[in-house]
PDB file of C-alpha atoms in Angstrom:
ATOM      1  CA  ALA A   7      -6.645  -3.175  -7.886  1.00 42.00           C
ATOM      2  CA  THR A   8      -3.152  -4.539  -8.174  1.00 38.00           C
ATOM      3  CA  SER A   9      -1.653  -7.867  -9.094  1.00 36.00           C
ATOM      4  CA  ARG A  10       0.471  -9.948  -6.768  1.00 36.00           C
ATOM      5  CA  SER A  11       3.754  -9.472  -8.597  1.00 36.00           C
ATOM      6  CA  SER A  12       3.732  -5.847  -9.708  1.00 36.00           C
ATOM      7  CA  ALA A  13       3.120  -2.429  -8.309  1.00 39.00           C
ATOM      8  CA  GLY A  14       0.382  -1.848 -10.879  1.00 37.00           C
ATOM      9  CA  PRO A  15      -0.112   1.203 -13.049  1.00 38.00           C
ATOM     10  CA  SER A  16      -0.567   3.571 -10.114  1.00 40.00           C
ATOM     11  CA  GLY A  17       2.837   2.655  -8.689  1.00 41.00           C
ATOM     12  CA  ARG A  18       1.331   2.721  -5.186  1.00 42.00           C
ATOM     13  CA  GLY A  19       2.484  -0.760  -4.191  1.00 42.00           C
ATOM     14  CA  THR A  20       6.020  -1.770  -3.346  1.00 38.00           C
ATOM     15  CA  PRO A  21       7.181  -5.321  -2.702  1.00 38.00           C
ATOM     16  CA  PHE A  22       8.561  -6.243   0.707  1.00 34.00           C
ATOM     17  CA  THR A  23       8.233  -2.904   2.473  1.00 36.00           C
ATOM     18  CA  SER A  24       7.841  -2.557   6.193  1.00 39.00           C
ATOM     19  CA  ASP A  25       9.286  -0.325   8.834  1.00 43.00           C
ATOM     20  CA  TYR A  26       9.165  -3.157  11.339  1.00 40.00           C
ATOM     21  CA  ASP A  27      10.759  -6.431  10.293  1.00 42.00           C
ATOM     22  CA  GLY A  28       9.829  -8.473  13.366  1.00 41.00           C
ATOM     23  CA  LYS A  29      13.436  -8.808  14.535  1.00 39.00           C
ATOM     24  CA  GLU A  30      14.301  -8.365  18.170  1.00 38.00           C
ATOM     25  CA  GLY A  31      15.338  -4.899  19.243  1.00 38.00           C
ATOM     26  CA  LYS A  32      15.045  -2.503  22.116  1.00 38.00           C
ATOM     27  CA  GLU A  33      11.467  -2.679  23.383  1.00 38.00           C
ATOM     28  CA  ASP A  34      10.968   1.070  22.976  1.00 40.00           C
ATOM     29  CA  ASP A  35      11.955   0.854  19.285  1.00 43.00           C
ATOM     30  CA  ARG A  36       9.221  -1.594  18.310  1.00 39.00           C
ATOM     31  CA  PRO A  37       5.620  -0.506  17.715  1.00 43.00           C
ATOM     32  CA  ASN A  38       3.168  -2.365  19.976  1.00 42.00           C
ATOM     33  CA  SER A  39       6.142  -4.251  21.419  1.00 37.00           C
ATOM     34  CA  GLY A  40       4.237  -5.425  24.468  1.00 39.00           C
ATOM     35  CA  LEU A  41       1.630  -7.385  22.509  1.00 42.00           C
ATOM     36  CA  VAL A  42       3.491 -10.380  21.083  1.00 45.00           C
ATOM     37  CA  SER A  43       7.189 -10.975  20.693  1.00 47.00           C
ATOM     38  CA  GLY A  44       9.475 -13.657  19.362  1.00 55.00           C
ATOM     39  CA  PRO A  45      11.547 -16.027  21.460  1.00 59.00           C
ATOM     40  CA  THR A  46      12.819 -14.529  24.708  1.00 60.00           C
ATOM     41  CA  LYS A  47      16.029 -15.741  26.318  1.00 62.00           C
ATOM     42  CA  ILE A  48      16.125 -15.916  30.106  1.00 66.00           C
ATOM     43  CA  GLY A  49      19.422 -17.310  31.286  1.00 69.00           C
ATOM     44  CA  ASP A  50      20.001 -20.532  29.354  1.00 72.00           C
ATOM     45  CA  ASP A  51      16.287 -21.115  28.694  1.00 76.00           C
ATOM     46  CA  ILE A  52      14.332 -19.839  25.719  1.00 77.00           C
ATOM     47  CA  MET A  53      10.703 -18.919  26.185  1.00 71.00           C
ATOM     48  CA  GLU A  54       8.378 -18.702  23.163  1.00 68.00           C
ATOM     49  CA  LEU A  55       4.651 -18.016  22.919  1.00 64.00           C
ATOM     50  CA  GLU A  56       2.896 -21.294  22.178  1.00 66.00           C
ATOM     51  CA  HIS A  57      -0.777 -20.408  22.314  1.00 62.00           C
ATOM     52  CA  ALA A  58      -2.847 -17.243  22.409  1.00 65.00           C
ATOM     53  CA  MET A  59      -6.543 -17.137  23.069  1.00 69.00           C
ATOM     54  CA  GLY A  60      -8.488 -14.127  22.006  1.00 69.00           C
ATOM     55  CA  TYR A  61      -9.834 -12.148  19.131  1.00 72.00           C
ATOM     56  CA  THR A  62      -9.985  -8.443  18.473  1.00 77.00           C
ATOM     57  CA  GLY A  63     -13.444  -8.020  17.009  1.00 77.00           C
ATOM     58  CA  HIS A  64     -13.628  -4.246  16.743  1.00 84.00           C
ATOM     59  CA  PHE A  65     -14.062  -4.395  12.946  1.00 87.00           C
ATOM     60  CA  LEU A  66     -16.068  -6.476  10.469  1.00 86.00           C
ATOM     61  CA  ASN A  67     -14.227  -8.999   8.293  1.00 90.00           C
ATOM     62  CA  THR A  68     -11.446  -9.783  10.758  1.00 93.00           C
ATOM     63  CA  ILE A  69     -11.896 -13.551  10.784  1.00 94.00           C
ATOM     64  CA  ALA A  70     -11.825 -15.864   7.753  1.00 96.00           C
ATOM     65  CA  THR A  71     -11.680 -19.584   7.029  1.00 96.00           C
ATOM     66  CA  HIS A  72      -9.432 -21.199   4.446  1.00 98.00           C
ATOM     67  CA  PRO A  73     -11.450 -21.988   1.271  1.00 98.00           C
ATOM     68  CA  SER A  74     -10.250 -25.588   0.855  1.00 97.00           C
ATOM     69  CA  ASN A  75      -9.526 -26.521   4.481  1.00 96.00           C
ATOM     70  CA  PRO A  76     -12.268 -25.209   6.793  1.00 93.00           C
ATOM     71  CA  THR A  77     -10.345 -26.173   9.935  1.00 96.00           C
ATOM     72  CA  LEU A  78      -7.726 -23.510   9.088  1.00 97.00           C
ATOM     73  CA  TYR A  79      -8.699 -19.943   9.877  1.00 96.00           C
ATOM     74  CA  ALA A  80      -7.191 -16.500  10.341  1.00 96.00           C
ATOM     75  CA  ARG A  81      -8.170 -13.933  12.958  1.00 95.00           C
ATOM     76  CA  THR A  82      -6.850 -10.703  14.360  1.00 95.00           C
ATOM     77  CA  LEU A  83      -5.247 -10.151  17.721  1.00 93.00           C
ATOM     78  CA  GLY A  84      -4.548  -6.431  17.810  1.00 94.00           C
ATOM     79  CA  SER A  85      -1.852  -5.727  15.228  1.00 95.00           C
ATOM     80  CA  VAL A  86      -1.015  -9.427  14.829  1.00 95.00           C
ATOM     81  CA  LEU A  87      -2.603 -11.776  12.302  1.00 97.00           C
ATOM     82  CA  VAL A  88      -3.073 -15.245  13.811  1.00 95.00           C
ATOM     83  CA  ILE A  89      -3.451 -18.364  11.658  1.00 96.00           C
ATOM     84  CA  SER A  90      -4.791 -21.364  13.578  1.00 94.00           C
ATOM     85  CA  ASP A  91      -6.116 -24.872  13.043  1.00 95.00           C
ATOM     86  CA  LEU A  92      -9.278 -26.006  14.839  1.00 93.00           C
ATOM     87  CA  ASP A  93      -7.906 -29.568  14.894  1.00 95.00           C
ATOM     88  CA  ASN A  94      -4.753 -28.413  16.714  1.00 92.00           C
ATOM     89  CA  PRO A  95      -5.409 -25.193  18.688  1.00 80.00           C
ATOM     90  CA  HIS A  96      -1.836 -25.109  20.011  1.00 83.00           C
ATOM     91  CA  GLU A  97      -0.469 -24.865  16.451  1.00 86.00           C
ATOM     92  CA  SER A  98      -0.832 -21.151  15.710  1.00 91.00           C
ATOM     93  CA  HIS A  99       1.279 -18.831  13.576  1.00 94.00           C
ATOM     94  CA  TYR A 100       1.684 -15.147  14.433  1.00 93.00           C
ATOM     95  CA  LEU A 101       2.222 -12.854  11.458  1.00 97.00           C
ATOM     96  CA  LYS A 102       3.708  -9.556  12.582  1.00 96.00           C
ATOM     97  CA  GLY A 103       4.019  -6.655  10.185  1.00 97.00           C
ATOM     98  CA  HIS A 104       1.345  -4.141  11.129  1.00 97.00           C
ATOM     99  CA  ASP A 105       1.970  -1.369  13.636  1.00 96.00           C
ATOM    100  CA  MET A 106      -1.689  -0.677  14.443  1.00 96.00           C
ATOM    101  CA  GLU A 107      -4.824  -2.781  14.922  1.00 96.00           C
ATOM    102  CA  ILE A 108      -5.815  -4.921  11.929  1.00 97.00           C
ATOM    103  CA  THR A 109      -9.177  -3.868  10.465  1.00 97.00           C
ATOM    104  CA  CYS A 110      -9.777  -6.358   7.633  1.00 97.00           C
ATOM    105  CA  ILE A 111      -8.551  -9.675   6.261  1.00 98.00           C
ATOM    106  CA  ASP A 112      -9.310 -11.771   3.189  1.00 98.00           C
ATOM    107  CA  ILE A 113      -8.033 -15.140   1.986  1.00 98.00           C
ATOM    108  CA  SER A 114      -7.634 -15.654  -1.770  1.00 98.00           C
ATOM    109  CA  PRO A 115      -9.965 -18.188  -3.447  1.00 98.00           C
ATOM    110  CA  SER A 116      -7.034 -20.601  -3.931  1.00 98.00           C
ATOM    111  CA  GLY A 117      -6.038 -20.240  -0.282  1.00 98.00           C
ATOM    112  CA  ASP A 118      -2.476 -19.323  -1.266  1.00 98.00           C
ATOM    113  CA  LEU A 119      -2.592 -15.690  -0.114  1.00 98.00           C
ATOM    114  CA  ILE A 120      -4.040 -13.700   2.742  1.00 98.00           C
ATOM    115  CA  ALA A 121      -4.399  -9.914   2.841  1.00 98.00           C
ATOM    116  CA  SER A 122      -4.643  -7.794   5.978  1.00 98.00           C
ATOM    117  CA  GLY A 123      -5.221  -4.064   6.407  1.00 97.00           C
ATOM    118  CA  GLN A 124      -4.898  -1.833   9.433  1.00 97.00           C
ATOM    119  CA  VAL A 125      -6.010   1.348  11.167  1.00 96.00           C
ATOM    120  CA  GLY A 126      -4.183   4.460   9.984  1.00 94.00           C
ATOM    121  CA  SER A 127      -0.807   4.518  11.713  1.00 94.00           C
ATOM    122  CA  THR A 128      -0.175   7.203  14.297  1.00 93.00           C
ATOM    123  CA  HIS A 129       3.543   6.478  13.919  1.00 89.00           C
ATOM    124  CA  TYR A 130       3.791   8.172  10.512  1.00 82.00           C
ATOM    125  CA  LYS A 131       2.548  11.447   9.050  1.00 85.00           C
ATOM    126  CA  GLY A 132      -0.558  10.945   6.935  1.00 88.00           C
ATOM    127  CA  TYR A 133      -2.017   8.002   8.904  1.00 93.00           C
ATOM    128  CA  HIS A 134      -0.869   5.444   6.326  1.00 94.00           C
ATOM    129  CA  ALA A 135      -2.720   2.124   6.482  1.00 96.00           C
ATOM    130  CA  PRO A 136      -0.802  -0.494   4.480  1.00 96.00           C
ATOM    131  CA  ILE A 137      -2.446  -3.655   3.163  1.00 97.00           C
ATOM    132  CA  ILE A 138      -0.051  -6.591   3.612  1.00 98.00           C
ATOM    133  CA  VAL A 139      -0.310  -9.674   1.391  1.00 98.00           C
ATOM    134  CA  TRP A 140       1.076 -12.828   3.019  1.00 99.00           C
ATOM    135  CA  ASP A 141       1.883 -16.271   1.624  1.00 98.00           C
ATOM    136  CA  PHE A 142      -0.480 -18.605   3.516  1.00 97.00           C
ATOM    137  CA  GLN A 143       1.946 -21.569   3.401  1.00 96.00           C
ATOM    138  CA  THR A 144       5.243 -19.873   4.289  1.00 97.00           C
ATOM    139  CA  LYS A 145       3.669 -17.107   6.450  1.00 97.00           C
ATOM    140  CA  GLU A 146       6.002 -14.611   4.728  1.00 98.00           C
ATOM    141  CA  LYS A 147       5.157 -11.141   3.456  1.00 98.00           C
ATOM    142  CA  VAL A 148       4.990 -11.071  -0.353  1.00 98.00           C
ATOM    143  CA  PHE A 149       3.648  -7.571  -1.039  1.00 96.00           C
ATOM    144  CA  VAL A 150       2.627  -4.356   0.685  1.00 97.00           C
ATOM    145  CA  LEU A 151      -0.008  -2.142  -0.921  1.00 95.00           C
ATOM    146  CA  GLU A 152       0.598   1.418   0.177  1.00 93.00           C
ATOM    147  CA  GLY A 153      -1.493   4.510  -0.419  1.00 91.00           C
ATOM    148  CA  VAL A 154      -4.523   3.843   1.780  1.00 94.00           C
ATOM    149  CA  THR A 155      -4.744   6.533   4.460  1.00 93.00           C
ATOM    150  CA  GLY A 156      -6.868   6.949   7.563  1.00 94.00           C
ATOM    151  CA  GLY A 157      -7.492   3.227   7.876  1.00 95.00           C
ATOM    152  CA  ALA A 158      -8.284   0.261   5.650  1.00 97.00           C
ATOM    153  CA  LEU A 159     -11.995  -0.559   5.577  1.00 96.00           C
ATOM    154  CA  GLY A 160     -11.728  -3.644   3.402  1.00 96.00           C
ATOM    155  CA  ALA A 161      -9.661  -5.788   1.056  1.00 97.00           C
ATOM    156  CA  ARG A 162     -10.940  -8.445  -1.348  1.00 98.00           C
ATOM    157  CA  PHE A 163      -9.273 -10.785  -3.810  1.00 98.00           C
ATOM    158  CA  SER A 164     -10.882 -11.177  -7.231  1.00 98.00           C
ATOM    159  CA  PRO A 165     -12.647 -14.517  -7.887  1.00 98.00           C
ATOM    160  CA  ASP A 166      -9.600 -15.783  -9.827  1.00 97.00           C
ATOM    161  CA  GLY A 167      -7.179 -14.497  -7.147  1.00 96.00           C
ATOM    162  CA  ALA A 168      -5.194 -12.441  -9.675  1.00 96.00           C
ATOM    163  CA  PHE A 169      -6.154  -9.039  -8.252  1.00 97.00           C
ATOM    164  CA  LEU A 170      -6.653  -7.413  -4.883  1.00 97.00           C
ATOM    165  CA  ALA A 171      -8.982  -4.468  -4.324  1.00 97.00           C
ATOM    166  CA  ALA A 172      -8.695  -2.377  -1.167  1.00 97.00           C
ATOM    167  CA  TRP A 173     -10.576   0.641   0.113  1.00 96.00           C
ATOM    168  CA  GLY A 174     -10.141   2.926   3.057  1.00 95.00           C
ATOM    169  CA  ARG A 175     -11.393   5.871   5.040  1.00 94.00           C
ATOM    170  CA  ASP A 176      -9.828   8.157   2.434  1.00 92.00           C
ATOM    171  CA  GLY A 177     -12.727   7.240   0.110  1.00 92.00           C
ATOM    172  CA  LEU A 178     -10.506   5.738  -2.595  1.00 92.00           C
ATOM    173  CA  LEU A 179     -10.517   2.287  -4.164  1.00 92.00           C
ATOM    174  CA  TYR A 180      -7.080   0.758  -4.814  1.00 92.00           C
TER     175      TYR A 180
END
């Protein structure tokens, strides 16, 4: 387990780490670049994804509702975490930071944080499967728990939201 603001005693976590920052680049340079992208400029017009329907349900625990606002929910769409509102289905937020399919998500009891884990990456030696902690309000990355390999099987916040436990195919609990 690790707290939100520190790497913990194991030193396995590092704040704000990611090999892909979501910025535009050559399509071949971005993992899973064909899935979802940011604004695209065509001539003088800018095209941006407004709504995506779908759900990648290959794994358990890949959809969750907000604890204090049940119309808000998070789901997976491949390697993208989607936060939507049932009252306004065209108001979705796409959190991009994973380079492989997301395997688990959890929302903290306060609803302030959301954690997402992924399949072990084929882009890096060791099949690393980072757990990303996001700020639910700002949709920004606040922490990346590294060390899980082979794929994240689950992530859970403690009842007080102070700690995050994660486990993976490597048989270890973080």
